[in-house]
């Protein structure tokens, strides 16, 4: 997950307020709702999204910010952005990925594969599985404002064998994670 994806998850005002309440010490749903000033139903929905996005852990109803995961995401973000002045792949990424957002998808298959591999490497953690709503949220953050459909991106990630899926779970393929 990249910093841009985390920002995408927190772009919803209710989720941001609930996350802030948890970071500031709320450890239960009622405490988070009270501190955030949100309805219990909205708070529960926000917590589900925050847990699915791994920003918060829920250990038998005890909510905690996932600080280690946020630190790891911050470290990975520095390695995901295209390096300035690089070769043709860097130029390709600059064309289709702008400010951490997917601008559009290339029509040419190999170029599309390169852009989607970059997106997947910056979004999905090796060895981790994601349910479909979490995948949709992560991809929606990349596609927001671009006119590119996150469902189509998810389908391409499967078709191009960048992600695998089974039993309602998705994961980054090992051979995708090892490529540069």
JSON list of C-alpha atoms in Angstrom, two decimals:
[
{"chain": "A", "resi": 1, "resn": "UNK", "atom": "CA", "xyz": [0.00, 0.00, 0.00]},
{"chain": "A", "resi": 2, "resn": "UNK", "atom": "CA", "xyz": [1.28, 3.44, -0.85]},
{"chain": "A", "resi": 3, "resn": "UNK", "atom": "CA", "xyz": [0.83, 6.71, 0.95]},
{"chain": "A", "resi": 4, "resn": "UNK", "atom": "CA", "xyz": [-1.50, 7.75, -1.86]},
{"chain": "A", "resi": 5, "resn": "UNK", "atom": "CA", "xyz": [-3.71, 4.73, -1.19]},
{"chain": "A", "resi": 6, "resn": "UNK", "atom": "CA", "xyz": [-3.78, 5.51, 2.51]},
{"chain": "A", "resi": 7, "resn": "UNK", "atom": "CA", "xyz": [-4.77, 9.08, 1.72]},
{"chain": "A", "resi": 8, "resn": "UNK", "atom": "CA", "xyz": [-7.50, 7.69, -0.56]},
{"chain": "A", "resi": 9, "resn": "UNK", "atom": "CA", "xyz": [-8.92, 5.63, 2.30]},
{"chain": "A", "resi": 10, "resn": "UNK", "atom": "CA", "xyz": [-8.79, 8.62, 4.64]},
{"chain": "A", "resi": 11, "resn": "UNK", "atom": "CA", "xyz": [-10.31, 11.00, 2.05]},
{"chain": "A", "resi": 12, "resn": "UNK", "atom": "CA", "xyz": [-13.76, 10.18, 3.43]},
{"chain": "A", "resi": 13, "resn": "UNK", "atom": "CA", "xyz": [-14.48, 12.65, 6.24]},
{"chain": "A", "resi": 14, "resn": "UNK", "atom": "CA", "xyz": [-16.16, 10.10, 8.54]},
{"chain": "A", "resi": 15, "resn": "UNK", "atom": "CA", "xyz": [-13.29, 7.62, 8.17]},
{"chain": "A", "resi": 16, "resn": "UNK", "atom": "CA", "xyz": [-10.77, 10.40, 8.81]},
{"chain": "A", "resi": 17, "resn": "UNK", "atom": "CA", "xyz": [-12.57, 11.51, 11.98]},
{"chain": "A", "resi": 18, "resn": "UNK", "atom": "CA", "xyz": [-12.92, 7.94, 13.25]},
{"chain": "A", "resi": 19, "resn": "UNK", "atom": "CA", "xyz": [-9.27, 7.19, 12.44]},
{"chain": "A", "resi": 20, "resn": "UNK", "atom": "CA", "xyz": [-8.23, 10.36, 14.27]},
{"chain": "A", "resi": 21, "resn": "UNK", "atom": "CA", "xyz": [-10.30, 9.36, 17.29]},
{"chain": "A", "resi": 22, "resn": "UNK", "atom": "CA", "xyz": [-8.60, 5.94, 17.37]},
{"chain": "A", "resi": 23, "resn": "UNK", "atom": "CA", "xyz": [-5.14, 7.49, 17.01]},
{"chain": "A", "resi": 24, "resn": "UNK", "atom": "CA", "xyz": [-5.97, 9.81, 19.91]},
{"chain": "A", "resi": 25, "resn": "UNK", "atom": "CA", "xyz": [-6.94, 6.90, 22.16]},
{"chain": "A", "resi": 26, "resn": "UNK", "atom": "CA", "xyz": [-10.47, 5.67, 21.46]},
{"chain": "A", "resi": 27, "resn": "UNK", "atom": "CA", "xyz": [-10.30, 1.88, 21.73]},
{"chain": "A", "resi": 28, "resn": "UNK", "atom": "CA", "xyz": [-13.94, 0.82, 21.28]},
{"chain": "A", "resi": 29, "resn": "UNK", "atom": "CA", "xyz": [-16.64, 1.60, 18.73]},
{"chain": "A", "resi": 30, "resn": "UNK", "atom": "CA", "xyz": [-18.71, 3.66, 21.21]},
{"chain": "A", "resi": 31, "resn": "UNK", "atom": "CA", "xyz": [-15.62, 5.62, 22.28]},
{"chain": "A", "resi": 32, "resn": "UNK", "atom": "CA", "xyz": [-14.65, 6.25, 18.65]},
{"chain": "A", "resi": 33, "resn": "UNK", "atom": "CA", "xyz": [-18.19, 7.36, 17.75]},
{"chain": "A", "resi": 34, "resn": "UNK", "atom": "CA", "xyz": [-18.33, 9.71, 20.71]},
{"chain": "A", "resi": 35, "resn": "UNK", "atom": "CA", "xyz": [-14.87, 11.19, 20.07]},
{"chain": "A", "resi": 36, "resn": "UNK", "atom": "CA", "xyz": [-15.46, 11.54, 16.32]},
{"chain": "A", "resi": 37, "resn": "UNK", "atom": "CA", "xyz": [-18.99, 12.86, 16.70]},
{"chain": "A", "resi": 38, "resn": "UNK", "atom": "CA", "xyz": [-20.33, 10.25, 14.29]},
{"chain": "A", "resi": 39, "resn": "UNK", "atom": "CA", "xyz": [-23.33, 7.95, 14.37]},
{"chain": "A", "resi": 40, "resn": "UNK", "atom": "CA", "xyz": [-22.61, 4.41, 15.65]},
{"chain": "A", "resi": 41, "resn": "UNK", "atom": "CA", "xyz": [-23.62, 2.88, 12.29]},
{"chain": "A", "resi": 42, "resn": "UNK", "atom": "CA", "xyz": [-21.31, 5.24, 10.37]},
{"chain": "A", "resi": 43, "resn": "UNK", "atom": "CA", "xyz": [-18.52, 4.60, 12.86]},
{"chain": "A", "resi": 44, "resn": "UNK", "atom": "CA", "xyz": [-18.84, 0.83, 12.45]},
{"chain": "A", "resi": 45, "resn": "UNK", "atom": "CA", "xyz": [-18.72, 1.16, 8.64]},
{"chain": "A", "resi": 46, "resn": "UNK", "atom": "CA", "xyz": [-15.66, 3.42, 8.87]},
{"chain": "A", "resi": 47, "resn": "UNK", "atom": "CA", "xyz": [-13.89, 1.00, 11.21]},
{"chain": "A", "resi": 48, "resn": "UNK", "atom": "CA", "xyz": [-14.57, -1.89, 8.80]},
{"chain": "A", "resi": 49, "resn": "UNK", "atom": "CA", "xyz": [-12.92, 0.10, 5.98]},
{"chain": "A", "resi": 50, "resn": "UNK", "atom": "CA", "xyz": [-10.01, 1.14, 8.18]},
{"chain": "A", "resi": 51, "resn": "UNK", "atom": "CA", "xyz": [-9.43, -2.47, 9.28]},
{"chain": "A", "resi": 52, "resn": "UNK", "atom": "CA", "xyz": [-9.72, -3.75, 5.68]},
{"chain": "A", "resi": 53, "resn": "UNK", "atom": "CA", "xyz": [-7.17, -1.11, 4.65]},
{"chain": "A", "resi": 54, "resn": "UNK", "atom": "CA", "xyz": [-4.95, -2.18, 7.56]},
{"chain": "A", "resi": 55, "resn": "UNK", "atom": "CA", "xyz": [-4.83, 1.30, 9.06]},
{"chain": "A", "resi": 56, "resn": "UNK", "atom": "CA", "xyz": [-6.48, 0.00, 12.23]},
{"chain": "A", "resi": 57, "resn": "UNK", "atom": "CA", "xyz": [-6.38, -3.34, 14.02]},
{"chain": "A", "resi": 58, "resn": "UNK", "atom": "CA", "xyz": [-9.41, -4.79, 15.78]},
{"chain": "A", "resi": 59, "resn": "UNK", "atom": "CA", "xyz": [-8.42, -7.29, 18.43]},
{"chain": "A", "resi": 60, "resn": "UNK", "atom": "CA", "xyz": [-11.70, -8.60, 19.88]},
{"chain": "A", "resi": 61, "resn": "UNK", "atom": "CA", "xyz": [-13.28, -5.15, 19.84]},
{"chain": "A", "resi": 62, "resn": "UNK", "atom": "CA", "xyz": [-10.16, -3.28, 20.95]},
{"chain": "A", "resi": 63, "resn": "UNK", "atom": "CA", "xyz": [-9.21, -0.78, 18.26]},
{"chain": "A", "resi": 64, "resn": "UNK", "atom": "CA", "xyz": [-5.63, 0.38, 17.72]},
{"chain": "A", "resi": 65, "resn": "UNK", "atom": "CA", "xyz": [-3.89, 2.33, 14.93]},
{"chain": "A", "resi": 66, "resn": "UNK", "atom": "CA", "xyz": [-1.58, 0.05, 12.94]},
{"chain": "A", "resi": 67, "resn": "UNK", "atom": "CA", "xyz": [1.53, 2.21, 13.33]},
{"chain": "A", "resi": 68, "resn": "UNK", "atom": "CA", "xyz": [3.96, -0.45, 12.08]},
{"chain": "A", "resi": 69, "resn": "UNK", "atom": "CA", "xyz": [1.96, -0.84, 8.87]},
{"chain": "A", "resi": 70, "resn": "UNK", "atom": "CA", "xyz": [1.84, 2.93, 8.32]},
{"chain": "A", "resi": 71, "resn": "UNK", "atom": "CA", "xyz": [5.61, 3.19, 8.79]},
{"chain": "A", "resi": 72, "resn": "UNK", "atom": "CA", "xyz": [6.18, 0.34, 6.32]},
{"chain": "A", "resi": 73, "resn": "UNK", "atom": "CA", "xyz": [3.88, 2.01, 3.79]},
{"chain": "A", "resi": 74, "resn": "UNK", "atom": "CA", "xyz": [5.80, 5.27, 4.14]},
{"chain": "A", "resi": 75, "resn": "UNK", "atom": "CA", "xyz": [9.09, 3.46, 3.50]},
{"chain": "A", "resi": 76, "resn": "UNK", "atom": "CA", "xyz": [7.66, 1.67, 0.43]},
{"chain": "A", "resi": 77, "resn": "UNK", "atom": "CA", "xyz": [6.28, 4.90, -1.02]},
{"chain": "A", "resi": 78, "resn": "UNK", "atom": "CA", "xyz": [9.75, 6.27, -1.61]},
{"chain": "A", "resi": 79, "resn": "UNK", "atom": "CA", "xyz": [10.59, 3.26, -3.78]},
{"chain": "A", "resi": 80, "resn": "UNK", "atom": "CA", "xyz": [7.36, 3.25, -5.81]},
{"chain": "A", "resi": 81, "resn": "UNK", "atom": "CA", "xyz": [7.53, 6.65, -7.51]},
{"chain": "A", "resi": 82, "resn": "UNK", "atom": "CA", "xyz": [9.22, 6.67, -10.91]},
{"chain": "A", "resi": 83, "resn": "UNK", "atom": "CA", "xyz": [12.79, 7.90, -10.67]},
{"chain": "A", "resi": 84, "resn": "UNK", "atom": "CA", "xyz": [13.44, 11.19, -12.45]},
{"chain": "A", "resi": 85, "resn": "UNK", "atom": "CA", "xyz": [15.30, 10.92, -15.74]},
{"chain": "A", "resi": 86, "resn": "UNK", "atom": "CA", "xyz": [15.01, 7.11, -16.00]},
{"chain": "A", "resi": 87, "resn": "UNK", "atom": "CA", "xyz": [14.53, 5.07, -19.15]},
{"chain": "A", "resi": 88, "resn": "UNK", "atom": "CA", "xyz": [11.47, 4.31, -21.25]},
{"chain": "A", "resi": 89, "resn": "UNK", "atom": "CA", "xyz": [9.60, 2.66, -18.36]},
{"chain": "A", "resi": 90, "resn": "UNK", "atom": "CA", "xyz": [9.92, 5.82, -16.25]},
{"chain": "A", "resi": 91, "resn": "UNK", "atom": "CA", "xyz": [8.66, 7.92, -19.13]},
{"chain": "A", "resi": 92, "resn": "UNK", "atom": "CA", "xyz": [5.73, 5.55, -19.59]},
{"chain": "A", "resi": 93, "resn": "UNK", "atom": "CA", "xyz": [4.83, 5.75, -15.91]},
{"chain": "A", "resi": 94, "resn": "UNK", "atom": "CA", "xyz": [5.03, 9.56, -15.94]},
{"chain": "A", "resi": 95, "resn": "UNK", "atom": "CA", "xyz": [2.54, 9.54, -18.81]},
{"chain": "A", "resi": 96, "resn": "UNK", "atom": "CA", "xyz": [-0.03, 7.28, -17.14]},
{"chain": "A", "resi": 97, "resn": "UNK", "atom": "CA", "xyz": [0.54, 7.85, -13.39]},
{"chain": "A", "resi": 98, "resn": "UNK", "atom": "CA", "xyz": [0.31, 11.47, -12.29]},
{"chain": "A", "resi": 99, "resn": "UNK", "atom": "CA", "xyz": [0.48, 12.58, -8.65]},
{"chain": "A", "resi": 100, "resn": "UNK", "atom": "CA", "xyz": [-0.03, 9.02, -7.44]},
{"chain": "A", "resi": 101, "resn": "UNK", "atom": "CA", "xyz": [-3.20, 8.60, -9.52]},
{"chain": "A", "resi": 102, "resn": "UNK", "atom": "CA", "xyz": [-3.81, 6.47, -12.56]},
{"chain": "A", "resi": 103, "resn": "UNK", "atom": "CA", "xyz": [-4.49, 8.95, -15.32]},
{"chain": "A", "resi": 104, "resn": "UNK", "atom": "CA", "xyz": [-5.55, 6.32, -17.89]},
{"chain": "A", "resi": 105, "resn": "UNK", "atom": "CA", "xyz": [-4.52, 2.88, -19.11]},
{"chain": "A", "resi": 106, "resn": "UNK", "atom": "CA", "xyz": [-2.35, 2.34, -22.17]},
{"chain": "A", "resi": 107, "resn": "UNK", "atom": "CA", "xyz": [-4.03, 0.53, -25.06]},
{"chain": "A", "resi": 108, "resn": "UNK", "atom": "CA", "xyz": [-0.90, -1.48, -25.88]},
{"chain": "A", "resi": 109, "resn": "UNK", "atom": "CA", "xyz": [-0.81, -4.69, -23.83]},
{"chain": "A", "resi": 110, "resn": "UNK", "atom": "CA", "xyz": [2.83, -4.60, -22.65]},
{"chain": "A", "resi": 111, "resn": "UNK", "atom": "CA", "xyz": [2.59, -0.95, -21.68]},
{"chain": "A", "resi": 112, "resn": "UNK", "atom": "CA", "xyz": [-0.63, -1.69, -19.79]},
{"chain": "A", "resi": 113, "resn": "UNK", "atom": "CA", "xyz": [1.13, -4.57, -18.01]},
{"chain": "A", "resi": 114, "resn": "UNK", "atom": "CA", "xyz": [4.00, -2.25, -16.99]},
{"chain": "A", "resi": 115, "resn": "UNK", "atom": "CA", "xyz": [1.67, 0.42, -15.60]},
{"chain": "A", "resi": 116, "resn": "UNK", "atom": "CA", "xyz": [-0.50, -2.11, -13.76]},
{"chain": "A", "resi": 117, "resn": "UNK", "atom": "CA", "xyz": [2.55, -3.92, -12.33]},
{"chain": "A", "resi": 118, "resn": "UNK", "atom": "CA", "xyz": [3.77, -0.56, -10.98]},
{"chain": "A", "resi": 119, "resn": "UNK", "atom": "CA", "xyz": [0.34, 0.12, -9.47]},
{"chain": "A", "resi": 120, "resn": "UNK", "atom": "CA", "xyz": [0.15, -3.36, -7.88]},
{"chain": "A", "resi": 121, "resn": "UNK", "atom": "CA", "xyz": [3.66, -3.22, -6.45]},
{"chain": "A", "resi": 122, "resn": "UNK", "atom": "CA", "xyz": [2.85, 0.11, -4.82]},
{"chain": "A", "resi": 123, "resn": "UNK", "atom": "CA", "xyz": [-0.52, -1.00, -3.50]},
{"chain": "A", "resi": 124, "resn": "UNK", "atom": "CA", "xyz": [-0.43, -4.64, -2.46]},
{"chain": "A", "resi": 125, "resn": "UNK", "atom": "CA", "xyz": [1.89, -6.23, 0.07]},
{"chain": "A", "resi": 126, "resn": "UNK", "atom": "CA", "xyz": [3.64, -9.49, -0.81]},
{"chain": "A", "resi": 127, "resn": "UNK", "atom": "CA", "xyz": [2.32, -12.46, 1.15]},
{"chain": "A", "resi": 128, "resn": "UNK", "atom": "CA", "xyz": [-0.87, -10.67, 2.19]},
{"chain": "A", "resi": 129, "resn": "UNK", "atom": "CA", "xyz": [-4.40, -11.48, 1.01]},
{"chain": "A", "resi": 130, "resn": "UNK", "atom": "CA", "xyz": [-7.19, -8.95, 0.52]},
{"chain": "A", "resi": 131, "resn": "UNK", "atom": "CA", "xyz": [-10.94, -9.36, 0.29]},
{"chain": "A", "resi": 132, "resn": "UNK", "atom": "CA", "xyz": [-12.74, -7.84, -2.69]},
{"chain": "A", "resi": 133, "resn": "UNK", "atom": "CA", "xyz": [-14.03, -4.73, -0.88]},
{"chain": "A", "resi": 134, "resn": "UNK", "atom": "CA", "xyz": [-10.47, -3.93, 0.27]},
{"chain": "A", "resi": 135, "resn": "UNK", "atom": "CA", "xyz": [-9.13, -4.41, -3.28]},
{"chain": "A", "resi": 136, "resn": "UNK", "atom": "CA", "xyz": [-11.89, -2.15, -4.61]},
{"chain": "A", "resi": 137, "resn": "UNK", "atom": "CA", "xyz": [-11.08, 0.57, -2.06]},
{"chain": "A", "resi": 138, "resn": "UNK", "atom": "CA", "xyz": [-7.37, 0.42, -2.82]},
{"chain": "A", "resi": 139, "resn": "UNK", "atom": "CA", "xyz": [-7.91, 0.56, -6.58]},
{"chain": "A", "resi": 140, "resn": "UNK", "atom": "CA", "xyz": [-10.59, 3.24, -6.30]},
{"chain": "A", "resi": 141, "resn": "UNK", "atom": "CA", "xyz": [-7.99, 5.48, -4.62]},
{"chain": "A", "resi": 142, "resn": "UNK", "atom": "CA", "xyz": [-5.73, 5.09, -7.69]},
{"chain": "A", "resi": 143, "resn": "UNK", "atom": "CA", "xyz": [-8.59, 5.67, -10.17]},
{"chain": "A", "resi": 144, "resn": "UNK", "atom": "CA", "xyz": [-10.41, 8.53, -8.46]},
{"chain": "A", "resi": 145, "resn": "UNK", "atom": "CA", "xyz": [-10.86, 11.45, -10.80]},
{"chain": "A", "resi": 146, "resn": "UNK", "atom": "CA", "xyz": [-9.30, 9.70, -13.80]},
{"chain": "A", "resi": 147, "resn": "UNK", "atom": "CA", "xyz": [-12.33, 8.25, -15.54]},
{"chain": "A", "resi": 148, "resn": "UNK", "atom": "CA", "xyz": [-10.69, 4.80, -15.28]},
{"chain": "A", "resi": 149, "resn": "UNK", "atom": "CA", "xyz": [-12.98, 2.22, -13.70]},
{"chain": "A", "resi": 150, "resn": "UNK", "atom": "CA", "xyz": [-11.45, 0.47, -10.67]},
{"chain": "A", "resi": 151, "resn": "UNK", "atom": "CA", "xyz": [-13.39, -2.71, -11.50]},
{"chain": "A", "resi": 152, "resn": "UNK", "atom": "CA", "xyz": [-11.79, -2.81, -14.96]},
{"chain": "A", "resi": 153, "resn": "UNK", "atom": "CA", "xyz": [-8.37, -2.29, -13.35]},
{"chain": "A", "resi": 154, "resn": "UNK", "atom": "CA", "xyz": [-9.05, -5.20, -10.97]},
{"chain": "A", "resi": 155, "resn": "UNK", "atom": "CA", "xyz": [-10.07, -7.39, -13.90]},
{"chain": "A", "resi": 156, "resn": "UNK", "atom": "CA", "xyz": [-6.92, -6.46, -15.86]},
{"chain": "A", "resi": 157, "resn": "UNK", "atom": "CA", "xyz": [-4.73, -7.22, -12.82]},
{"chain": "A", "resi": 158, "resn": "UNK", "atom": "CA", "xyz": [-6.19, -10.74, -12.78]},
{"chain": "A", "resi": 159, "resn": "UNK", "atom": "CA", "xyz": [-6.14, -11.25, -16.56]},
{"chain": "A", "resi": 160, "resn": "UNK", "atom": "CA", "xyz": [-2.52, -10.09, -16.83]},
{"chain": "A", "resi": 161, "resn": "UNK", "atom": "CA", "xyz": [-1.59, -12.40, -13.93]},
{"chain": "A", "resi": 162, "resn": "UNK", "atom": "CA", "xyz": [-0.35, -9.61, -11.71]},
{"chain": "A", "resi": 163, "resn": "UNK", "atom": "CA", "xyz": [-2.82, -10.53, -8.96]},
{"chain": "A", "resi": 164, "resn": "UNK", "atom": "CA", "xyz": [-4.28, -13.96, -8.24]},
{"chain": "A", "resi": 165, "resn": "UNK", "atom": "CA", "xyz": [-7.60, -14.71, -6.63]},
{"chain": "A", "resi": 166, "resn": "UNK", "atom": "CA", "xyz": [-9.31, -17.61, -4.96]},
{"chain": "A", "resi": 167, "resn": "UNK", "atom": "CA", "xyz": [-12.06, -18.15, -2.41]},
{"chain": "A", "resi": 168, "resn": "UNK", "atom": "CA", "xyz": [-12.96, -14.45, -2.51]},
{"chain": "A", "resi": 169, "resn": "UNK", "atom": "CA", "xyz": [-9.40, -13.36, -1.68]},
{"chain": "A", "resi": 170, "resn": "UNK", "atom": "CA", "xyz": [-6.83, -11.53, -3.83]},
{"chain": "A", "resi": 171, "resn": "UNK", "atom": "CA", "xyz": [-3.03, -11.45, -3.52]},
{"chain": "A", "resi": 172, "resn": "UNK", "atom": "CA", "xyz": [0.02, -10.12, -5.33]},
{"chain": "A", "resi": 173, "resn": "UNK", "atom": "CA", "xyz": [1.71, -12.89, -7.28]},
{"chain": "A", "resi": 174, "resn": "UNK", "atom": "CA", "xyz": [5.25, -13.66, -6.11]},
{"chain": "A", "resi": 175, "resn": "UNK", "atom": "CA", "xyz": [6.67, -13.24, -9.62]},
{"chain": "A", "resi": 176, "resn": "UNK", "atom": "CA", "xyz": [5.09, -9.75, -9.84]},
{"chain": "A", "resi": 177, "resn": "UNK", "atom": "CA", "xyz": [6.56, -8.66, -6.53]},
{"chain": "A", "resi": 178, "resn": "UNK", "atom": "CA", "xyz": [10.09, -9.65, -7.62]},
{"chain": "A", "resi": 179, "resn": "UNK", "atom": "CA", "xyz": [10.14, -7.69, -10.87]},
{"chain": "A", "resi": 180, "resn": "UNK", "atom": "CA", "xyz": [11.69, -4.25, -11.08]}
]
